[in-house]
Tab-separated table of C-alpha atoms in Angstrom:
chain	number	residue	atom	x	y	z
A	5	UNK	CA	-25.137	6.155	-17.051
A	6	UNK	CA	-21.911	6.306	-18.935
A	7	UNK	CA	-18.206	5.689	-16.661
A	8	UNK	CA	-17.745	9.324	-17.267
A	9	UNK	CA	-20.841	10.065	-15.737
A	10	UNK	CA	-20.179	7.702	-12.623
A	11	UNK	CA	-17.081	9.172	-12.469
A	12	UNK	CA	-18.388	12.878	-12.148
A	13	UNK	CA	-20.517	11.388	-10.033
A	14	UNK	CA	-18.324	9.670	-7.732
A	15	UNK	CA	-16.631	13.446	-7.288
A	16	UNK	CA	-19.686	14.569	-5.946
A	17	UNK	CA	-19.860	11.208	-3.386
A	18	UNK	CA	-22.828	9.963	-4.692
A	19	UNK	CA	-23.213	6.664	-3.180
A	20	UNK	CA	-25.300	5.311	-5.827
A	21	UNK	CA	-22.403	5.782	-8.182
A	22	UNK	CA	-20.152	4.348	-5.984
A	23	UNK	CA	-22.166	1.478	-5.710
A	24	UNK	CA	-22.006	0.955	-9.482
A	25	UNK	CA	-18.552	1.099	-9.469
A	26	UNK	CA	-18.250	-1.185	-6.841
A	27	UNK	CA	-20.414	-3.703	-8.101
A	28	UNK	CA	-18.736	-3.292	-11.810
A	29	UNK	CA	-15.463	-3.972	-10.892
A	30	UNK	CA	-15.244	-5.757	-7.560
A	31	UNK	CA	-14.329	-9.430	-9.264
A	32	UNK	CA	-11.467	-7.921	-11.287
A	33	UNK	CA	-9.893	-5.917	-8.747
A	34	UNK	CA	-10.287	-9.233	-5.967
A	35	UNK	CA	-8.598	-11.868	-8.737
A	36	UNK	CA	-5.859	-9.210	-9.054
A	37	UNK	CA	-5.317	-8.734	-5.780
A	38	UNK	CA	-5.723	-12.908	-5.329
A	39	UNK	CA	-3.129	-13.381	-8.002
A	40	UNK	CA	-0.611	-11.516	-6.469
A	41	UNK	CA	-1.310	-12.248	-2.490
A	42	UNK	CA	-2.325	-15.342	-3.063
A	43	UNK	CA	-4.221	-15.713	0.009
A	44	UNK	CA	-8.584	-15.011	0.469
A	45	UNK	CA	-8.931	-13.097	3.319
A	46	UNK	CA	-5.908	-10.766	2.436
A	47	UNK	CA	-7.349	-10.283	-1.281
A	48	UNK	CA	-10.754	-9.409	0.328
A	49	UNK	CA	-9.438	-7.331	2.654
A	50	UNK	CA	-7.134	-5.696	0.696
A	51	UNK	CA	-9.799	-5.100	-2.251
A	52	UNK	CA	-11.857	-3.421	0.024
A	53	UNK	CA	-9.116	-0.794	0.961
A	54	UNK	CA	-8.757	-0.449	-2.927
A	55	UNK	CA	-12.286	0.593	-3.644
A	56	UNK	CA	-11.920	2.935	-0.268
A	57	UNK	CA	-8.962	4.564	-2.239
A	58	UNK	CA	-11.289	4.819	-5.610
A	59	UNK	CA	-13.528	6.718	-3.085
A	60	UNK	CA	-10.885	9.080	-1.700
A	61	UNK	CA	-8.757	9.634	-3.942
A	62	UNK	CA	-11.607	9.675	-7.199
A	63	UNK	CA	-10.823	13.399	-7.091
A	64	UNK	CA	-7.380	13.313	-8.356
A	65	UNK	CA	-8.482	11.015	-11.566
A	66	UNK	CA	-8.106	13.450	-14.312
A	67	UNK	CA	-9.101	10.973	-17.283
A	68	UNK	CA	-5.939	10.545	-18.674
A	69	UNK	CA	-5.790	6.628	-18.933
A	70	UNK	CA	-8.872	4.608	-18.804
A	71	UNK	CA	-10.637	4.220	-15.227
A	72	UNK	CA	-10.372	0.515	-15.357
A	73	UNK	CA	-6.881	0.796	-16.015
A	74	UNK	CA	-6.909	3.768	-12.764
A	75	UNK	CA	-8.200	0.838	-10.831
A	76	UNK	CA	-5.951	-1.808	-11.520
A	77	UNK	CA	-2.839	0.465	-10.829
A	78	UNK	CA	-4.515	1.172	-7.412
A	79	UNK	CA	-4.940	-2.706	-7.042
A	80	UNK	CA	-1.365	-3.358	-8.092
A	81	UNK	CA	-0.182	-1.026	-5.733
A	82	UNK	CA	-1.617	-1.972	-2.585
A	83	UNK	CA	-1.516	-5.790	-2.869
A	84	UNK	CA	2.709	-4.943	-3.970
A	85	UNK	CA	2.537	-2.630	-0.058
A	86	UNK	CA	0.676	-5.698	1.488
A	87	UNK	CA	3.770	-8.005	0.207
A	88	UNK	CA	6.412	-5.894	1.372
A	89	UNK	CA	5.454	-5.152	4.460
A	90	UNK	CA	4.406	-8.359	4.723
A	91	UNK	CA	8.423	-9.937	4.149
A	92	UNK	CA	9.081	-7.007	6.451
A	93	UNK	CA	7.319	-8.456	9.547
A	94	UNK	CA	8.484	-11.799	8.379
A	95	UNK	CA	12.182	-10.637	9.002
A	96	UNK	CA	11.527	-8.455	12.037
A	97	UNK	CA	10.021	-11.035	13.812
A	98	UNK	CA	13.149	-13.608	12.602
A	99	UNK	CA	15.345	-10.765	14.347
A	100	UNK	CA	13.482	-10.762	17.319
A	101	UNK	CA	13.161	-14.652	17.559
A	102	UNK	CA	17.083	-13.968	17.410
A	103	UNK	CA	16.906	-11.969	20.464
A	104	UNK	CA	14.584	-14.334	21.737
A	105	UNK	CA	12.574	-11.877	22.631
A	106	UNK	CA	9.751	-13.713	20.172
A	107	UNK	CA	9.557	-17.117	21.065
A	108	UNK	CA	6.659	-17.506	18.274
A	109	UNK	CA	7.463	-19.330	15.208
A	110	UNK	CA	6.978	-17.856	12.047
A	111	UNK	CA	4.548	-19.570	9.821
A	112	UNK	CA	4.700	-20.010	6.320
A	113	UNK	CA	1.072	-19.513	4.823
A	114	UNK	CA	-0.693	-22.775	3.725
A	115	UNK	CA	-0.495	-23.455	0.038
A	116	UNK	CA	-2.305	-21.505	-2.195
A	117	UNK	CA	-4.101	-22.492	-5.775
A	118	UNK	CA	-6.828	-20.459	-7.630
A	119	UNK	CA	-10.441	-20.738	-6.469
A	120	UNK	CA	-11.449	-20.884	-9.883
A	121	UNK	CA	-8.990	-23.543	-11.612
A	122	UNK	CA	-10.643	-27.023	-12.405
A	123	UNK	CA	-10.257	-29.771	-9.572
A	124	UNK	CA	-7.647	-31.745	-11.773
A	125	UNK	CA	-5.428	-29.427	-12.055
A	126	UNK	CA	-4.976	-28.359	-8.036
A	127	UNK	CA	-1.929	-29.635	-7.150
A	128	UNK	CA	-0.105	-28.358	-10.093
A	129	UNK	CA	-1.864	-25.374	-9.817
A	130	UNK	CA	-0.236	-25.138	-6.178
A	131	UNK	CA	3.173	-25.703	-7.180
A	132	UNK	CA	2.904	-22.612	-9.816
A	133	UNK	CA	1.653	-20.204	-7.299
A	134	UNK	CA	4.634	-21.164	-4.958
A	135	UNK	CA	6.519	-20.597	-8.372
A	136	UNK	CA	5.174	-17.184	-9.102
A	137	UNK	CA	5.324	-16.096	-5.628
A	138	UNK	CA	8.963	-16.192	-5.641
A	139	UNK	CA	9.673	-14.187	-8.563
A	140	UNK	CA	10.409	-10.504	-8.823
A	141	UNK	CA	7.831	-7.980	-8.274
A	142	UNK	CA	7.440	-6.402	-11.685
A	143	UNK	CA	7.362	-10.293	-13.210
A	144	UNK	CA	4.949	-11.095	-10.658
A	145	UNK	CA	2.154	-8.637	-11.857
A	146	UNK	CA	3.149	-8.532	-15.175
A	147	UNK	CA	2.374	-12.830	-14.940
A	148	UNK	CA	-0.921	-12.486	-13.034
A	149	UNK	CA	-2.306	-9.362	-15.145
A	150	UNK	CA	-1.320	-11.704	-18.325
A	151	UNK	CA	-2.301	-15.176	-16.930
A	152	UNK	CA	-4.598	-14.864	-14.244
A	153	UNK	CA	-6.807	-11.591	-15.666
A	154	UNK	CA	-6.010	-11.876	-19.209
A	155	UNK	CA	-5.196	-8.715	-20.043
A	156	UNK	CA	-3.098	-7.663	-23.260
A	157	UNK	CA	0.321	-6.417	-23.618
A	158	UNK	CA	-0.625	-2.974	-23.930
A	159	UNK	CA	-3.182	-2.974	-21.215
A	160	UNK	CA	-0.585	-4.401	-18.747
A	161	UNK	CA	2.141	-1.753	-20.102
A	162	UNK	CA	-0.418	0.608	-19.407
A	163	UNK	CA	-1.257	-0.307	-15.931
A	164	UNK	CA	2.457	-0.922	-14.918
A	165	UNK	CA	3.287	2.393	-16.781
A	166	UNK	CA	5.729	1.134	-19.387
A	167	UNK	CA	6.755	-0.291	-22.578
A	168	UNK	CA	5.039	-3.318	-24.516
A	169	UNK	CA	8.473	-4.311	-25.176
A	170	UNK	CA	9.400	-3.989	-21.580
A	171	UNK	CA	5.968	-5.997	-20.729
A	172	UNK	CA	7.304	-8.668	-23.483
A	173	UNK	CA	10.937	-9.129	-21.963
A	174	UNK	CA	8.987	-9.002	-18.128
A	175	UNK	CA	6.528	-12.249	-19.438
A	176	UNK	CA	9.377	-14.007	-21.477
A	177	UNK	CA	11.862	-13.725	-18.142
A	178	UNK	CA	9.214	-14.670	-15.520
A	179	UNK	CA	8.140	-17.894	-17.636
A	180	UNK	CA	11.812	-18.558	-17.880
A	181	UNK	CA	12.283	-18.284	-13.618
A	182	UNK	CA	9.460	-19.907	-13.508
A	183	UNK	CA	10.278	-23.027	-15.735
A	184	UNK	CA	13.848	-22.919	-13.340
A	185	UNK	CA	11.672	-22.762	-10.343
A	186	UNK	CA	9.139	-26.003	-11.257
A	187	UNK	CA	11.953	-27.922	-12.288
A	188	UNK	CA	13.909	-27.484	-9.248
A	189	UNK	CA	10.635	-28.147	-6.976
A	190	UNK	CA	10.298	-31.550	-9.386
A	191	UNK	CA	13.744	-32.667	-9.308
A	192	UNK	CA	13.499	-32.302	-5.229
A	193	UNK	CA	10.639	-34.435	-5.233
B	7	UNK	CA	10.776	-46.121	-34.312
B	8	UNK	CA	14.055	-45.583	-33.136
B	9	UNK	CA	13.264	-42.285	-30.892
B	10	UNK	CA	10.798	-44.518	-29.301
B	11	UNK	CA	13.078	-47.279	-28.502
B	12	UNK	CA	15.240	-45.137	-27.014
B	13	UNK	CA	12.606	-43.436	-24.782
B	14	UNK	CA	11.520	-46.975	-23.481
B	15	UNK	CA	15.091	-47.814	-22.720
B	16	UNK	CA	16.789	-44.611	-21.642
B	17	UNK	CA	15.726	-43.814	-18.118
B	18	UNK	CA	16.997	-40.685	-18.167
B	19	UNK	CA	15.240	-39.590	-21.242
B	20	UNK	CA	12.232	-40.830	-19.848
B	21	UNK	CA	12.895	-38.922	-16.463
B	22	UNK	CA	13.285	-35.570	-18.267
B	23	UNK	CA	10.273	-35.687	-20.482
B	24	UNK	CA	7.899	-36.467	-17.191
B	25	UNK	CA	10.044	-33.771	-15.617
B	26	UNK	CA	8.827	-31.518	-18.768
B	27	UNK	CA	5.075	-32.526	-18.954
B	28	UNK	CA	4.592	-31.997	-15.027
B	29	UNK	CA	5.956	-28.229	-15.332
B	30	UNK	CA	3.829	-27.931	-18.846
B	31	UNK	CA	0.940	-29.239	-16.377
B	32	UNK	CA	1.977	-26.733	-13.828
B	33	UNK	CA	2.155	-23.888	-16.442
B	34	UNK	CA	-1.274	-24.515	-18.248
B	35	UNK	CA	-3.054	-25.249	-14.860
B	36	UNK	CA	-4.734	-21.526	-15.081
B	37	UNK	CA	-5.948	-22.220	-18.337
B	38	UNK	CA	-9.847	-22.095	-18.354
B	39	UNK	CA	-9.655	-21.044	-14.948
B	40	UNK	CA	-12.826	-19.056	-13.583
B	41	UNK	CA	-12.536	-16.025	-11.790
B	42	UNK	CA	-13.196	-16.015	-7.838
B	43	UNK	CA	-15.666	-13.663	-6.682
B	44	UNK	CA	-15.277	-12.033	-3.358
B	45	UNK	CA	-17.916	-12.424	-0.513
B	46	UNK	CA	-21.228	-11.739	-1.142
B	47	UNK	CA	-21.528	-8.556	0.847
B	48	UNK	CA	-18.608	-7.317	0.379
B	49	UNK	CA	-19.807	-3.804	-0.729
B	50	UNK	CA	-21.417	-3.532	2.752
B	51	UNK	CA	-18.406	-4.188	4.463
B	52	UNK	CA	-16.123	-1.274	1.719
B	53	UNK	CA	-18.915	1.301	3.266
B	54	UNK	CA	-18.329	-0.038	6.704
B	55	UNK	CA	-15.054	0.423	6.337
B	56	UNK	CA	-15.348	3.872	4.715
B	57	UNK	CA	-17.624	4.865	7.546
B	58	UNK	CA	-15.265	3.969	9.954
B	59	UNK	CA	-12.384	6.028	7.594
B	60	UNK	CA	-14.480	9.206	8.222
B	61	UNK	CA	-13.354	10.978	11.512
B	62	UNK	CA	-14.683	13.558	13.317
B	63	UNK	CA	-12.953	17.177	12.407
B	64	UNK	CA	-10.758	16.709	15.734
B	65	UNK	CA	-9.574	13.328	14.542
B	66	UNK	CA	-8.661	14.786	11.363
B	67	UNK	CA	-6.703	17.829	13.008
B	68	UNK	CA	-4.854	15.483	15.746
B	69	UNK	CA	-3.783	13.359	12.659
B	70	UNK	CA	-2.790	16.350	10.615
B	71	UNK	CA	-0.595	17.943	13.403
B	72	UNK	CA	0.412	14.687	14.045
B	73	UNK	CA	2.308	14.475	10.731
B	74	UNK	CA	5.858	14.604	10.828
B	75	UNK	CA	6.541	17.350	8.463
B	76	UNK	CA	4.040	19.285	10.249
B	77	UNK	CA	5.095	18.729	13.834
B	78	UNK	CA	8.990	19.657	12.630
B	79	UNK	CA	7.824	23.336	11.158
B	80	UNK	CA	6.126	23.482	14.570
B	81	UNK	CA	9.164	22.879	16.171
B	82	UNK	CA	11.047	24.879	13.901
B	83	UNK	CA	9.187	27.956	13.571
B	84	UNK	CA	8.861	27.597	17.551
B	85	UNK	CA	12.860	27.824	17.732
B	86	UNK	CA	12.939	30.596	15.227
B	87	UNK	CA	10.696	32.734	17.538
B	88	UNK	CA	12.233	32.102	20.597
B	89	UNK	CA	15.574	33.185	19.437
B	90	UNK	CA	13.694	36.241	18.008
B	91	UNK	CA	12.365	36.971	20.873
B	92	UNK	CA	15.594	36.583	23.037
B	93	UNK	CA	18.009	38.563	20.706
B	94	UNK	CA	15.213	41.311	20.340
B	95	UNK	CA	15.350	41.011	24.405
B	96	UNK	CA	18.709	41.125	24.961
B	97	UNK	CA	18.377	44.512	22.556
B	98	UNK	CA	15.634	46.120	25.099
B	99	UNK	CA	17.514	45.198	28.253
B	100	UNK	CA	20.564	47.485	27.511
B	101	UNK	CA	18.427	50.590	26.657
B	102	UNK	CA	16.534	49.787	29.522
B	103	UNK	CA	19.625	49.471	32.108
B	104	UNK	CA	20.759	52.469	30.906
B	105	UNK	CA	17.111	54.083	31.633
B	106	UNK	CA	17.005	52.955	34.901
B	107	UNK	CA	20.365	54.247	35.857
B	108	UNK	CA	18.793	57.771	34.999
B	109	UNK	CA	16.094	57.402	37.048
B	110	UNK	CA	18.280	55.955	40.040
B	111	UNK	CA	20.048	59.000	40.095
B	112	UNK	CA	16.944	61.404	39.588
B	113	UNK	CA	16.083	59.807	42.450
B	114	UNK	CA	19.449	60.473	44.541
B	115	UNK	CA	19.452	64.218	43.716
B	116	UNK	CA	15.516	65.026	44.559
B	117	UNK	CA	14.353	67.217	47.528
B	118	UNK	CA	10.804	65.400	48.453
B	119	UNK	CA	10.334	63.871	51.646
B	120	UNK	CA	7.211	62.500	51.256
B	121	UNK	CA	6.241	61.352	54.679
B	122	UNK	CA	3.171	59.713	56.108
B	123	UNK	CA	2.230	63.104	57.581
B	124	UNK	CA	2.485	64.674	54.303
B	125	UNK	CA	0.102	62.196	52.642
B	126	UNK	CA	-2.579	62.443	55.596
B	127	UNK	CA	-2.503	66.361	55.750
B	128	UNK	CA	-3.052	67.396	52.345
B	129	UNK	CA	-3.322	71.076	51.859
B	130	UNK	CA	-6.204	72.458	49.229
């Protein structure tokens, strides 16, 4: 069956083709997600609420980019919601702990690295993620679409909806931040 | 031979470049990274979660009129009719005061006495 097929397919709610879609592009969409979360049980969750979207919203896919590239722009776009609103909470509850109406304390998730990076490079994987996690938004995905997924300029100017050029000047900025970042976190220690 | 002596000797120098190698470290550490696979049934659990998406018509209408937009028009097109309704009111009530000052007086200037004679002895 061709992706155009499973798409046409998926319009109808065939569960067989949603199961093939699933199962095609589950690990892509969950190291997205992972990249830009950075945290297991948020990326699963969160991928799950992707391909739920796929399912919903398959009928509004007119064709005009590639599905993959559909996907990953659905991907993007939730794990970017789950970081906001997850800052969001973060301040609300410092506001209420200001009120004292919270008396819990806020914690700070437990460092992060890659499930998939070799076991010598862990702790300086670590330090990266804390790296990337505090850069922008836009130079956040356009660092784990190039680094962590692999994906070409065009593909990622395609997913974020923009220029190579503007993907080129995203990369070149966020390795500059994060070269800033490391060598702060180095010079502290 | 003389970069190298200073390296060995400069502490600083020698600071730096380990400064330098640890963020190239940090940098590279994805590289030849495998991808991480979610949980083994986690296509189960997107169709449990889909099931659970898919509410009963009633759901779907309580969560439709629930909307904001919606429930302002509501609101809206409520106020709209109720000042429709009390202008065309306040229209019908002066034709009608008027009406029953007619009849008031028809009422004045009539002969009938009906009586509860009259209604018990009703001629053919």
């Amino acid at each position: 069956m061709t992706e155009w097929e499973l798409i046409e397919q998926l319009k109808l709610k065939d569960e067989a083709a949603f199961k093939t879609i699933v199962y095609t592009w589950q690990n892509m969409v969950y190291n997205t997600v992972l990249g830009i979360v950075q945290s297991q049980e948020d990326a699963e969750d969160i991928s799950q609420e992707v391909f739920v979207k796929v399912y919903e919203s398959i009928k509004n896919f007119k064709g005009e980019s590639k599905f993959s590239t559909w996907i990953y722009r659905i991907a993007v776009t939730q794990s970017l919601d789950h970081l906001r609103r997850k800052k969001r909470k973060k301040r609300f509850a410092f506001i209420e702990s200001l009120f004292g109406k919270n008396d819990e304390l806020v914690h700070d998730p437990p460092d992060f690295y890659h499930p998939g990076v070799q076991l010598e490079n862990k702790e300086s994987n670590t330090i990266l993620f804390k790296a990337i996690a505090s850069l922008s938004e836009n130079q956040n995905t356009a660092f784990v679409l190039n680094k962590v997924e692999g994906l070409s300029y065009q593909q990622i100017s395609e997913i974020m909806q923009t220029t190579e050029s503007a993907v080129d000047s995203l990369l070149q900025r966020a390795k500059t931040n994060l070269r800033k970042n490391l060598e702060n976190h180095y010079n502290k220690s | 031979m003389t970069r190298n002596a200073g390296f060995f000797t400069n502490p600083r120098l020698k600071y730096t470049t380990m400064i330098e190698n640890k963020i190239e470290a940090a940098l590279k550490s994805l590289d030849g990274a495998k991808g991480a696979t979610p949980s083994p049934f986690f296509y189960a659990k997107v169709m449990g979660r889909l099931s659970r998406r898919q509410n009963t018509a009633w759901e779907n209408f309580n969560a439709y009129i629930s909307r904001p937009v919606v429930a302002f028009a509501t609101i809206c097109l409520i106020f709209i009719v109720n000042i429709i309704a009390v202008y065309s009111n306040s229209l019908q009530n002066t034709s009608a005061v008027a009406e029953q000052n007619e009849i008031a007086s028809a009422d004045e200037y009539t002969q009938v006495n009906n009586t509860f004679y009259d209604l018990e002895n009703i001629k053919p």
